[in-house]
Short mmCIF file of C-alpha atoms and ligand atoms in Angstrom, two decimals:
data_model
loop_
_atom_site.label_atom_id
_atom_site.label_comp_id
_atom_site.label_asym_id
_atom_site.label_seq_id
_atom_site.Cartn_x
_atom_site.Cartn_y
_atom_site.Cartn_z
CA UNK A 24 -4.44 -17.86 22.92
CA UNK A 25 -6.77 -20.15 23.88
CA UNK A 26 -8.39 -22.96 21.55
CA UNK A 27 -11.91 -21.82 21.37
CA UNK A 28 -12.66 -22.00 17.54
CA UNK A 29 -14.18 -18.90 16.08
CA UNK A 30 -14.32 -19.37 12.53
CA UNK A 31 -11.17 -17.31 10.70
CA UNK A 32 -9.92 -16.56 14.28
CA UNK A 33 -6.11 -18.01 13.98
CA UNK A 34 -5.16 -20.65 16.66
CA UNK A 35 -1.60 -21.55 18.25
CA UNK A 36 -1.37 -25.27 18.66
CA UNK A 37 1.85 -27.45 19.37
CA UNK A 38 3.91 -24.14 18.16
CA UNK A 39 2.10 -23.97 14.97
CA UNK A 40 -0.28 -21.57 13.48
CA UNK A 41 -3.30 -22.88 12.54
CA UNK A 42 -5.48 -20.86 9.96
CA UNK A 43 -9.23 -21.42 9.51
CA UNK A 44 -12.09 -20.25 7.00
CA UNK A 45 -13.99 -17.48 8.35
CA UNK A 46 -16.95 -18.62 6.66
CA UNK A 47 -16.85 -22.29 7.81
CA UNK A 48 -14.10 -22.77 10.39
CA UNK A 49 -12.31 -25.28 8.19
CA UNK A 50 -8.56 -25.67 8.56
CA UNK A 51 -6.83 -24.31 5.68
CA UNK A 52 -3.30 -25.20 6.67
CA UNK A 53 -0.74 -24.91 9.71
CA UNK A 54 2.72 -23.46 9.69
CA UNK A 55 5.41 -23.27 12.33
CA UNK A 56 5.31 -20.28 14.77
CA UNK A 57 8.72 -18.33 14.57
CA UNK A 58 10.42 -18.54 17.98
CA UNK A 59 13.41 -17.84 19.63
CA UNK A 60 16.32 -17.25 17.03
CA UNK A 61 14.16 -18.05 14.17
CA UNK A 62 13.67 -14.38 12.96
CA UNK A 63 17.43 -13.55 13.27
CA UNK A 64 18.35 -16.63 11.63
CA UNK A 65 15.82 -15.96 8.84
CA UNK A 66 17.26 -12.71 8.41
CA UNK A 67 20.68 -13.91 8.62
CA UNK A 68 20.00 -16.29 5.89
CA UNK A 69 18.07 -13.52 3.95
CA UNK A 70 21.35 -11.56 4.39
CA UNK A 71 23.78 -14.19 2.90
CA UNK A 72 21.23 -14.49 -0.23
CA UNK A 73 21.45 -10.71 -0.66
CA UNK A 74 24.69 -10.92 -1.86
CA UNK A 75 24.00 -13.56 -4.49
CA UNK A 76 20.77 -12.09 -5.45
CA UNK A 77 22.24 -8.38 -5.72
CA UNK A 78 25.24 -10.06 -7.76
CA UNK A 79 22.78 -11.15 -10.35
CA UNK A 80 22.51 -7.43 -11.72
CA UNK A 81 19.42 -6.13 -13.22
CA UNK A 82 19.16 -8.68 -15.89
CA UNK A 83 19.55 -11.79 -13.84
CA UNK A 84 16.84 -10.86 -11.49
CA UNK A 85 14.71 -9.75 -14.18
CA UNK A 86 14.64 -12.81 -15.62
CA UNK A 87 13.91 -14.80 -12.44
CA UNK A 88 10.94 -12.26 -11.26
CA UNK A 89 9.62 -12.61 -14.71
CA UNK A 90 9.51 -16.57 -14.24
CA UNK A 91 7.74 -15.85 -10.71
CA UNK A 92 5.25 -13.64 -12.59
CA UNK A 93 4.59 -16.65 -14.78
CA UNK A 94 3.96 -19.03 -12.10
CA UNK A 95 1.29 -16.85 -10.83
CA UNK A 96 -0.19 -16.45 -13.84
CA UNK A 97 -0.49 -20.10 -14.88
CA UNK A 98 -1.63 -20.93 -11.31
CA UNK A 99 -3.94 -17.84 -10.64
CA UNK A 100 -7.19 -20.15 -10.28
CA UNK A 101 -5.31 -22.03 -7.70
CA UNK A 102 -3.93 -19.11 -5.66
CA UNK A 103 -7.34 -17.17 -5.86
CA UNK A 104 -9.19 -20.51 -4.32
CA UNK A 105 -6.68 -20.43 -1.54
CA UNK A 106 -7.37 -16.78 -0.92
CA UNK A 107 -10.87 -17.48 -0.70
CA UNK A 108 -10.59 -20.72 1.21
CA UNK A 109 -8.29 -18.56 3.69
CA UNK A 110 -9.88 -15.25 4.01
CA UNK A 111 -13.22 -15.68 2.48
CA UNK A 112 -12.69 -13.29 -0.36
CA UNK A 113 -14.82 -13.99 -3.24
CA UNK A 114 -13.02 -15.94 -5.84
CA UNK A 115 -13.46 -13.24 -8.53
CA UNK A 116 -12.33 -10.61 -6.73
CA UNK A 117 -8.98 -12.80 -5.78
CA UNK A 118 -8.54 -13.37 -9.63
CA UNK A 119 -8.36 -9.51 -9.79
CA UNK A 120 -5.86 -9.26 -6.89
CA UNK A 121 -3.67 -11.75 -8.14
CA UNK A 122 -3.71 -10.09 -11.91
CA UNK A 123 -2.98 -6.68 -10.03
CA UNK A 124 0.22 -8.18 -8.53
CA UNK A 125 1.01 -10.03 -11.52
CA UNK A 126 1.33 -6.83 -13.17
CA UNK A 127 3.49 -5.10 -10.32
CA UNK A 128 5.90 -8.23 -10.70
CA UNK A 129 6.25 -7.56 -14.32
CA UNK A 130 6.66 -4.07 -14.39
CA UNK A 131 9.05 -3.82 -11.44
CA UNK A 132 11.16 -6.50 -13.01
CA UNK A 133 11.08 -4.85 -16.39
CA UNK A 134 11.95 -1.27 -14.90
CA UNK A 135 14.30 -1.43 -12.22
CA UNK A 136 17.36 -1.40 -14.43
CA UNK A 137 15.90 1.74 -16.01
CA UNK A 138 15.21 3.67 -12.97
CA UNK A 139 17.89 2.37 -10.45
CA UNK A 140 21.08 1.74 -12.34
CA UNK A 141 24.14 3.87 -12.18
CA UNK A 142 24.03 6.92 -14.27
CA UNK A 143 26.14 10.33 -14.95
CA UNK A 144 24.82 13.28 -13.39
CA UNK A 145 25.53 16.67 -15.15
CA UNK A 146 27.06 19.34 -12.78
CA UNK A 147 26.19 22.95 -13.15
CA UNK A 148 28.82 26.11 -13.56
CA UNK A 149 29.52 25.70 -9.88
CA UNK A 150 31.93 22.54 -9.54
CA UNK A 151 31.80 22.40 -13.30
CA UNK A 152 35.08 20.68 -13.20
CA UNK A 153 33.40 17.59 -11.53
CA UNK A 154 31.07 14.95 -12.91
CA UNK A 155 28.39 13.67 -10.80
CA UNK A 156 27.50 9.78 -10.55
CA UNK A 157 24.31 8.27 -9.07
CA UNK A 158 22.82 4.93 -8.47
CA UNK A 159 20.62 3.32 -6.14
CA UNK A 160 22.06 0.23 -4.35
CA UNK A 161 19.95 -2.47 -2.26
CA UNK A 162 19.41 -2.14 1.05
CA UNK A 163 20.34 -5.67 1.90
CA UNK A 164 17.44 -7.35 3.74
CA UNK A 165 13.96 -5.66 3.92
CA UNK A 166 11.62 -6.80 6.28
CA UNK A 167 7.86 -6.73 4.81
CA UNK A 168 4.98 -7.04 7.38
CA UNK A 169 1.58 -7.38 5.58
CA UNK A 170 -2.29 -7.39 6.57
CA UNK A 171 -4.58 -9.78 5.57
CA UNK A 172 -7.35 -7.99 3.66
CA UNK A 173 -5.05 -8.10 0.58
CA UNK A 174 -2.88 -11.00 0.98
CA UNK A 175 -1.01 -11.07 -2.37
CA UNK A 176 -1.64 -7.58 -3.56
CA UNK A 177 -0.02 -6.06 -0.40
CA UNK A 178 3.08 -7.99 0.38
CA UNK A 179 3.87 -8.27 -3.35
CA UNK A 180 3.51 -4.38 -3.78
CA UNK A 181 6.35 -4.22 -1.31
CA UNK A 182 8.48 -7.34 -2.03
CA UNK A 183 8.31 -7.51 -5.89
CA UNK A 184 9.68 -3.60 -5.99
CA UNK A 185 12.38 -4.64 -3.09
CA UNK A 186 13.61 -7.62 -4.69
CA UNK A 187 14.11 -6.17 -8.13
CA UNK A 188 15.81 -3.40 -6.49
CA UNK A 189 18.05 -5.90 -5.39
CA UNK A 190 17.19 -6.56 -1.72
CA UNK A 191 16.15 -10.07 -0.27
CA UNK A 192 12.96 -10.06 1.78
CA UNK A 193 11.96 -11.73 5.05
CA UNK A 194 7.96 -11.49 5.03
CA UNK A 195 6.01 -11.77 8.03
CA UNK A 196 2.38 -12.20 6.66
CA UNK A 197 -0.65 -11.57 8.68
CA UNK A 198 -2.15 -14.30 11.25
CA UNK A 199 -5.11 -14.43 9.47
CA UNK A 200 -3.56 -14.95 5.98
CA UNK A 201 -0.33 -17.24 6.71
CA UNK A 202 -0.75 -19.92 4.24
CA UNK A 203 -1.41 -17.42 1.38
CA UNK A 204 2.13 -15.66 2.15
CA UNK A 205 3.61 -19.18 2.36
CA UNK A 206 2.38 -20.03 -1.04
CA UNK A 207 4.10 -16.77 -2.30
CA UNK A 208 7.10 -17.74 -0.83
CA UNK A 209 7.03 -21.31 -2.08
CA UNK A 210 6.08 -20.21 -5.63
CA UNK A 211 9.41 -17.87 -5.81
CA UNK A 212 11.37 -20.79 -4.66
CA UNK A 213 10.13 -22.71 -7.34
CA UNK A 214 11.92 -20.78 -10.00
CA UNK A 215 14.66 -19.28 -7.59
CA UNK A 216 15.89 -22.56 -6.08
CA UNK A 217 19.46 -21.47 -5.39
CA UNK A 218 18.90 -19.15 -2.65
CA UNK A 219 16.19 -18.03 -0.03
CA UNK A 220 15.46 -14.69 -1.51
CA UNK A 221 11.89 -14.76 -0.18
CA UNK A 222 11.45 -16.24 3.18
CA UNK A 223 8.36 -15.98 5.62
CA UNK A 224 8.06 -16.13 9.39
CA UNK A 225 4.99 -16.78 10.88
CA UNK A 226 3.13 -16.00 14.14
CA UNK A 227 1.19 -13.48 15.65
CA UNK A 228 1.91 -9.49 16.28
CA UNK A 229 4.73 -10.24 18.64
CA UNK A 230 6.76 -11.90 15.32
CA UNK A 231 5.98 -8.74 13.38
CA UNK A 232 7.24 -6.72 16.47
CA UNK A 233 10.44 -9.02 16.83
CA UNK A 234 11.04 -8.82 12.78
CA UNK A 235 11.46 -4.74 13.27
CA UNK A 236 13.98 -5.58 15.95
CA UNK A 237 16.01 -8.20 14.03
CA UNK A 238 18.32 -6.24 12.02
CA UNK A 239 16.66 -5.86 8.77
CA UNK A 240 17.96 -2.74 6.76
CA UNK A 241 14.59 -1.65 5.69
CA UNK A 242 10.96 -2.23 7.04
CA UNK A 243 8.08 -1.90 4.83
CA UNK A 244 4.72 -2.34 6.78
CA UNK A 245 1.08 -2.59 5.81
CA UNK A 246 -1.61 -2.65 8.08
CA UNK A 247 -3.42 -0.31 10.68
CA UNK A 248 -2.35 3.15 11.59
CA UNK A 249 -2.38 2.12 15.19
CA UNK A 250 0.25 -0.93 14.40
CA UNK A 251 2.21 1.38 12.14
CA UNK A 252 3.06 3.92 15.01
CA UNK A 253 4.18 0.85 16.95
CA UNK A 254 6.45 -0.30 13.96
CA UNK A 255 7.70 3.14 13.88
CA UNK A 256 8.69 3.13 17.47
CA UNK A 257 10.25 -0.15 17.26
CA UNK A 258 12.56 0.77 14.05
CA UNK A 259 13.29 4.35 15.72
CA UNK A 260 15.36 2.35 18.28
CA UNK A 261 17.75 1.31 15.60
CA UNK A 262 17.29 3.90 12.99
CA UNK A 263 15.93 1.43 10.77
CA UNK A 264 14.03 3.10 7.80
CA UNK A 265 10.48 2.59 7.48
CA UNK A 266 7.84 2.71 4.83
CA UNK A 267 4.27 2.78 6.19
CA UNK A 268 1.22 1.96 4.20
CA UNK A 269 -1.38 2.37 7.18
CA UNK A 270 -5.34 2.89 7.26
CA UNK A 271 -7.50 5.18 5.43
CA UNK A 272 -11.29 6.44 5.01
CA UNK A 273 -11.41 7.40 1.65
CA UNK A 274 -14.17 9.68 0.16
CA UNK A 275 -15.71 9.76 -3.06
CA UNK A 276 -17.05 13.07 -4.25
CA UNK A 277 -20.34 13.36 -6.42
CA UNK A 278 -20.41 16.82 -8.50
CA UNK A 279 -23.43 17.94 -10.07
CA UNK A 280 -22.16 17.11 -13.59
CA UNK A 281 -21.34 13.58 -12.79
CA UNK A 282 -22.58 10.53 -14.73
CA UNK A 283 -24.68 9.17 -12.03
CA UNK A 284 -25.02 5.70 -13.16
CA UNK A 285 -21.26 5.64 -13.55
CA UNK A 286 -20.60 7.13 -10.40
CA UNK A 287 -23.14 4.75 -8.54
CA UNK A 288 -21.76 1.40 -10.31
CA UNK A 289 -18.14 2.65 -8.88
CA UNK A 290 -19.30 3.64 -5.49
CA UNK A 291 -21.03 0.30 -4.75
CA UNK A 292 -17.68 -1.54 -6.29
CA UNK A 293 -15.32 0.74 -4.37
CA UNK A 294 -17.01 0.63 -0.94
CA UNK A 295 -18.41 -2.73 -1.10
CA UNK A 296 -15.70 -5.09 -2.76
CA UNK A 297 -14.04 -7.25 -0.53
CA UNK A 298 -17.02 -7.02 1.90
CA UNK A 299 -15.52 -3.40 2.43
CA UNK A 300 -12.38 -4.57 3.85
CA UNK A 301 -10.34 -2.31 1.58
CA UNK A 302 -7.38 0.21 3.07
CA UNK A 303 -8.57 2.54 -0.05
CA UNK A 304 -12.04 1.20 -0.12
CA UNK A 305 -14.83 4.03 -0.40
CA UNK A 306 -15.96 4.42 3.03
CA UNK A 307 -17.91 8.14 2.97
CA UNK A 308 -19.50 9.92 0.08
CA UNK A 309 -20.39 13.35 -0.55
CA UNK A 310 -22.88 14.17 -3.06
CA UNK A 311 -23.84 17.72 -3.83
CA UNK A 312 -27.45 18.51 -3.25
CA UNK A 313 -29.04 18.70 -6.86
CA UNK A 314 -28.09 15.13 -7.86
CA UNK A 315 -28.30 13.57 -3.91
CA UNK A 316 -31.53 11.91 -3.95
CA UNK A 317 -30.82 10.54 -7.75
CA UNK A 318 -27.49 9.34 -6.76
CA UNK A 319 -28.84 7.68 -3.54
CA UNK A 320 -31.56 5.53 -5.32
CA UNK A 321 -29.16 4.35 -7.90
CA UNK A 322 -26.87 3.29 -5.27
CA UNK A 323 -29.35 1.50 -3.22
CA UNK A 324 -30.69 -0.32 -6.14
CA UNK A 325 -27.33 -1.80 -7.35
CA UNK A 326 -26.01 -2.54 -3.67
CA UNK A 327 -29.46 -4.08 -2.80
CA UNK A 328 -29.35 -6.66 -5.77
CA UNK A 329 -25.93 -7.69 -4.19
CA UNK A 330 -25.65 -11.47 -2.97
CA UNK A 331 -23.93 -12.26 0.39
CA UNK A 332 -22.67 -15.68 1.46
CA UNK A 333 -19.95 -18.21 1.44
CA UNK A 334 -19.38 -19.53 -2.28
CA UNK A 335 -20.17 -17.51 -5.54
CA UNK A 336 -21.60 -14.64 -3.52
CA UNK A 337 -20.56 -10.94 -4.30
CA UNK A 338 -20.05 -10.40 -0.56
CA UNK A 339 -18.29 -12.72 1.48
CA UNK A 340 -17.54 -13.13 5.41
CA UNK A 341 -15.79 -10.48 7.42
CA UNK A 342 -12.37 -11.86 7.73
CA UNK A 343 -11.33 -10.79 11.22
CA UNK A 344 -14.04 -11.92 13.46
CA UNK A 345 -13.21 -9.05 16.00
CA UNK A 346 -14.30 -6.52 13.33
CA UNK A 347 -17.84 -7.46 13.40
CA UNK A 348 -18.35 -5.54 16.60
CA UNK A 349 -16.54 -2.69 15.31
CA UNK A 350 -19.06 -2.67 11.94
CA UNK A 351 -21.99 -3.02 14.15
CA UNK A 352 -20.67 -0.25 16.55
CA UNK A 353 -20.32 2.27 14.02
CA UNK A 354 -24.04 1.37 12.19
CA UNK A 355 -25.38 1.65 15.61
CA UNK A 356 -23.61 5.06 16.37
CA UNK A 357 -24.52 6.33 13.04
CA UNK A 358 -28.36 5.64 13.64
CA UNK A 359 -28.17 6.90 17.34
CA UNK A 360 -26.99 10.25 15.85
CA UNK A 361 -30.00 10.70 13.54
CA UNK A 362 -28.44 8.96 10.46
CA UNK A 363 -30.78 6.81 8.27
CA UNK A 364 -30.46 3.59 6.96
CA UNK A 365 -31.60 3.33 3.34
CA UNK A 366 -30.25 -0.13 2.74
CA UNK A 367 -29.37 -2.73 5.39
CA UNK A 368 -29.18 -1.15 9.07
CA UNK A 369 -29.09 -2.19 12.55
CA UNK A 370 -29.79 -5.95 11.71
CA UNK A 371 -27.25 -5.90 8.94
CA UNK A 372 -24.25 -7.83 10.97
CA UNK A 373 -25.14 -11.56 10.97
CA UNK A 374 -21.92 -13.24 11.79
CA UNK A 375 -19.77 -13.90 9.99
CA UNK A 376 -21.63 -11.83 7.23
CA UNK A 377 -22.54 -8.28 7.09
CA UNK A 378 -25.26 -7.11 4.73
CA UNK A 379 -24.79 -4.36 2.34
CA UNK A 380 -25.49 -0.89 4.39
CA UNK A 381 -26.08 2.35 3.24
CA UNK A 382 -26.44 5.31 5.57
CA UNK A 383 -27.48 8.84 4.70
CA UNK A 384 -27.15 12.20 6.61
CA UNK A 385 -24.93 10.63 8.98
CA UNK A 386 -23.41 13.49 11.41
CA UNK A 387 -20.02 14.33 10.77
CA UNK A 388 -18.68 13.20 14.11
CA UNK A 389 -20.10 9.86 14.08
CA UNK A 390 -17.99 6.97 14.03
CA UNK A 391 -19.08 5.81 10.63
CA UNK A 392 -17.65 9.08 9.39
CA UNK A 393 -14.45 9.40 11.42
CA UNK A 394 -13.16 6.04 11.62
CA UNK A 395 -12.33 2.97 9.56
CA UNK A 396 -15.14 0.88 9.43
CA UNK A 397 -14.03 -1.92 7.31
CA UNK A 398 -17.17 -3.60 6.38
CA UNK A 399 -19.54 -3.27 3.54
CA UNK A 400 -20.97 -0.02 4.55
CA UNK A 401 -21.37 3.64 3.08
CA UNK A 402 -22.23 6.95 4.52
CA UNK A 403 -23.70 9.20 1.70
CA UNK A 404 -23.96 12.78 3.15
CA UNK A 405 -25.24 15.76 1.19
CA UNK A 406 -23.17 18.77 0.66
CA UNK A 407 -24.34 22.39 -0.79
CA UNK A 408 -21.35 22.19 -3.71
CA UNK A 409 -17.94 20.60 -4.56
CA UNK A 410 -16.31 23.22 -2.46
CA UNK A 411 -17.83 21.81 0.75
CA UNK A 412 -17.33 18.37 -0.08
CA UNK A 413 -13.61 18.63 -0.36
CA UNK A 414 -13.49 20.53 3.13
CA UNK A 415 -15.42 17.54 4.48
CA UNK A 416 -13.18 14.72 2.69
CA UNK A 417 -10.04 16.66 4.05
CA UNK A 418 -11.45 17.10 7.47
CA UNK A 419 -9.99 13.74 8.94
CA UNK A 420 -6.17 12.71 9.66
CA UNK A 421 -6.25 9.98 7.12
CA UNK A 422 -5.05 10.97 3.61
CA UNK A 423 -4.84 7.58 1.70
CA UNK A 424 -6.89 7.54 -1.61
CA UNK A 425 -10.06 9.06 -3.06
CA UNK A 426 -12.33 9.56 -6.00
CA UNK A 427 -14.33 12.08 -7.73
CA UNK A 428 -17.11 11.83 -10.22
CA UNK A 429 -17.86 14.86 -12.49
CA UNK A 430 -16.74 16.54 -15.58
CA UNK A 431 -15.79 20.22 -15.43
CA UNK A 432 -14.18 20.34 -12.25
CA UNK A 433 -13.33 16.83 -11.22
CA UNK A 434 -9.52 16.73 -12.15
CA UNK A 435 -8.99 19.88 -9.96
CA UNK A 436 -11.19 18.62 -7.17
CA UNK A 437 -8.69 15.64 -7.19
CA UNK A 438 -5.72 17.64 -6.80
CA UNK A 439 -7.32 19.22 -4.00
CA UNK A 440 -7.98 15.88 -1.85
CA UNK A 441 -5.38 15.54 0.96
CA UNK A 442 -4.24 12.08 0.09
CA UNK A 443 -1.85 10.25 -1.70
CA UNK A 444 -3.81 8.99 -4.59
CA UNK A 445 -7.36 9.90 -6.23
CA UNK A 446 -9.31 8.31 -8.78
CA UNK A 447 -11.62 10.49 -11.40
CA UNK A 448 -14.84 8.73 -12.95
CA UNK A 449 -13.58 5.48 -11.28
CA UNK A 450 -12.44 3.90 -7.91
CA UNK A 451 -9.45 2.10 -6.59
CA UNK A 452 -7.97 2.16 -10.26
CA UNK A 453 -4.53 4.09 -8.84
CA UNK A 454 -3.73 0.49 -7.17
CA UNK A 455 -3.47 -1.37 -10.38
CA UNK A 456 -1.45 1.34 -12.70
CA UNK A 457 2.17 0.05 -11.92
CA UNK A 458 3.44 3.15 -13.41
CA UNK A 459 2.11 5.16 -10.50
CA UNK A 460 3.21 5.47 -7.03
CA UNK A 461 1.07 4.15 -4.22
CA UNK A 462 0.83 5.64 -0.52
CA UNK A 463 -0.90 8.09 1.82
CA UNK A 464 -0.39 11.03 3.81
CA UNK A 465 -0.99 12.04 7.36
CA UNK A 466 -2.21 9.03 9.71
CA UNK A 467 -2.43 6.84 6.47
CA UNK A 468 1.64 6.72 6.36
CA UNK A 469 4.50 7.81 4.20
CA UNK A 470 6.66 6.23 1.70
CA UNK A 471 5.56 4.61 -1.64
CA UNK A 472 5.34 1.65 -3.41
CA UNK A 473 4.61 0.90 -7.15
CA UNK A 474 6.24 2.99 -9.93
CA UNK A 475 9.46 4.45 -10.38
CA UNK A 476 9.18 6.05 -6.51
CA UNK A 477 8.06 2.52 -5.57
CA UNK A 478 11.58 1.27 -6.76
CA UNK A 479 13.49 3.95 -5.43
CA UNK A 480 11.73 3.25 -2.00
CA UNK A 481 14.03 0.12 -2.28
CA UNK A 482 17.29 1.59 -2.91
CA UNK A 483 19.79 3.64 -0.97
CA UNK A 484 20.90 6.53 -3.15
CA UNK A 485 24.48 6.73 -3.60
CA UNK A 486 26.29 9.86 -4.70
CA UNK A 487 29.61 9.84 -5.83
CA UNK A 488 31.60 12.91 -7.41
CA UNK A 489 34.68 12.65 -9.46
CA UNK A 490 37.21 15.56 -10.51
CA UNK A 491 37.67 15.56 -14.26
CA UNK A 492 39.97 18.71 -14.24
CA UNK A 493 41.65 21.58 -12.28
CA UNK A 494 39.59 23.93 -10.34
CA UNK A 495 39.69 27.43 -11.62
CA UNK A 496 37.82 28.75 -8.84
CA UNK A 497 39.47 26.87 -5.76
CA UNK A 498 36.67 26.77 -3.08
CA UNK A 499 37.18 23.69 -0.80
CA UNK A 500 40.70 23.86 -0.02
CA UNK A 501 42.89 25.54 2.64
CA UNK A 502 45.11 26.35 -0.42
CA UNK A 503 42.67 29.01 -1.75
CA UNK A 504 43.95 32.59 -1.45
CA UNK A 505 42.48 36.03 -0.61
CA UNK A 506 42.22 36.67 -4.22
CA UNK A 507 40.33 33.35 -5.02
CA UNK A 508 37.77 34.16 -2.38
CA UNK A 509 37.41 37.58 -3.88
CA UNK A 510 36.60 35.88 -7.08
CA UNK A 511 34.31 33.53 -5.42
CA UNK A 512 32.31 36.54 -4.02
CA UNK A 513 32.17 38.07 -7.27
CA UNK A 514 31.00 35.12 -9.03
CA UNK A 515 28.56 34.41 -6.41
CA UNK A 516 26.87 37.90 -6.92
CA UNK A 517 26.92 37.50 -10.76
CA UNK A 518 25.45 34.13 -10.70
CA UNK A 519 22.79 34.60 -7.62
CA UNK A 520 22.60 38.08 -7.24
CA UNK A 521 19.98 39.64 -9.42
CA UNK A 522 16.76 40.88 -7.77
CA UNK A 523 14.65 38.80 -10.28
P1 LIG B 29 -2.71 -5.06 11.63
O1 LIG B 29 -2.16 -3.37 11.82
O2 LIG B 29 -3.63 -5.19 12.93
O3 LIG B 29 -1.54 -5.79 11.23
C1 LIG B 29 -0.75 -5.74 10.13
C2 LIG B 29 0.23 -6.57 10.36
O4 LIG B 29 1.33 -6.27 11.39
C3 LIG B 29 0.05 -8.02 10.66
O5 LIG B 29 0.97 -8.60 10.06
C4 LIG B 29 0.26 -8.07 12.10
O6 LIG B 29 0.33 -9.51 12.80
C5 LIG B 29 1.46 -7.30 12.25
N1 LIG B 29 1.69 -6.64 13.64
C6 LIG B 29 0.52 -6.53 14.61
N2 LIG B 29 1.41 -6.12 15.66
C7 LIG B 29 2.60 -6.02 15.48
C8 LIG B 29 3.59 -5.20 16.21
N3 LIG B 29 3.43 -4.71 17.18
N4 LIG B 29 4.75 -5.06 15.42
C9 LIG B 29 4.54 -5.41 14.36
N5 LIG B 29 3.96 -6.16 13.54
C10 LIG B 29 2.60 -6.32 14.13
O7 LIG B 29 -3.55 -4.53 10.19
P2 LIG B 29 -4.79 -5.49 9.66
O8 LIG B 29 -3.98 -6.95 9.51
O9 LIG B 29 -5.84 -6.09 10.47
O10 LIG B 29 -5.12 -5.05 8.34
C11 LIG B 29 -5.95 -3.86 7.85
C12 LIG B 29 -5.49 -2.68 8.03
O11 LIG B 29 -4.54 -2.30 7.13
C13 LIG B 29 -6.48 -1.56 7.82
O12 LIG B 29 -6.35 -0.52 8.69
C14 LIG B 29 -6.23 -1.01 6.29
O13 LIG B 29 -6.25 0.04 6.07
C15 LIG B 29 -4.67 -1.34 6.65
N6 LIG B 29 -3.96 -1.48 4.87
C16 LIG B 29 -3.60 -0.54 4.18
C17 LIG B 29 -3.13 -0.48 3.25
C18 LIG B 29 -2.28 0.43 2.60
O14 LIG B 29 -1.73 0.43 1.31
N7 LIG B 29 -2.37 1.65 3.44
C19 LIG B 29 -3.48 -1.77 2.10
C20 LIG B 29 -4.10 -2.69 3.22
C21 LIG B 29 -4.37 -2.69 4.42
P3 LIG B 29 -0.92 -10.16 13.41
O15 LIG B 29 -1.91 -10.51 11.89
O16 LIG B 29 -0.25 -11.56 13.28
O17 LIG B 29 -1.38 -9.40 14.41
#
């Protein structure tokens, strides 16, 4: 990498990754780049720590993770300021992000034992002479690769659940937010000084690729769909199981009986928070014809009030300088194809900022409708009815989240969205509910973090059967007689042979 200083673009200098503010270019910190055997050594250390960590049991881990939660809560302002300095995120948004991460650590720590601990499982009439035993054993070392847009929420969403399940974690933070990643590692080490249960390896994409091939027992990836495919291909070489939280192009549907003020407020928040750099951010809106004009008016009025700038503004800089070109291209393409800008538009991109841009009547084959824009822009298209809205919302290969505003049909519509999550009369809220699983379908990935499914994602189910009596109907033995087999046939027909 050349040493040309584009604010926010990471630089490698003397074997160190130099992280800078996208707003000012000021250096935020520098960290050693993992090279040579560094990654395999980090995984080996994590493997040694894994035995100790698993041996603490659910209660020992719960105590320690709750202490970590306490550190984050007590130092929430410090961490939010660091996130602001490194990624440009407004401090209030960073506070909300850390709070969400704290809630996930708390829930994972408190519930891992209940969800994963060894339990007896009832057998049925077949094999009634056996009892079943089920438990979720830790994998060992989990590799976590994270993006820059939510540098606390995303790694914690995997790491806290993996740790609570008894694994140790090697984290590869994004090259745009390594200092925040290291802060997380250091804060856990403060309360768990005995062993490196969470460590970080820093560098560019090649470090992430090396982590996939380092012998980790599972790889949890959060990032773009393009990189997710590379991660899966690398992990396929060793059949390393993967969890992929990839990109999205989430839609909001506004039905005819929606509360339009609430819908507009949520739409502006869901689409423009974090300057639109949100995997589950609203990027496309489908509003039914009778409410379209009124809804657009309310969105424009609210979005037009937002401030853009470095400190104290609602919308901060675009974190990744290269994304500015993508956003500009999407806006230009939408306008060239006949879409109209009712706010912002062609000159909205003013590096490192993008002014809120609302595009209406944008053809469905436009880039702004089909591809992840990752900027403070929204397309709002009119549809005949909710049915057409669902069809259009479901037309893309992505399927992460979504939102529906309305009364009578809203939940039914939400259930029909081809996505892993949906919010009715709100946006993004499923991300903060620790009891619900988080993840996508299609090109948005597979596997789940958060909730009970998120805990089970980080444990290998282990099934054990145990004989408790002699078999009355011997089946799984060479010692069975023809009479036993005849009885098996009779029982099979009796139990399962009914026509209804
Ligand atoms: P990227 O896919 O560019 O990067 C994600 C991580 O993967 C980074 O740490 C990156 O390192 C690393 N990486 C890059 N190349 C490789 C490789 N070949 N093998 C292994 N790891 C690699 O995504 P972004 O960081 O740009 O994040 C934005 C994307 O993340 C958006 O698409 C967004 O939708 C998605 N996202 C998904 C979420 C979800 O839960 N589904 C949540 C948040 C974001 P480096 O940064 O050093 O290149």
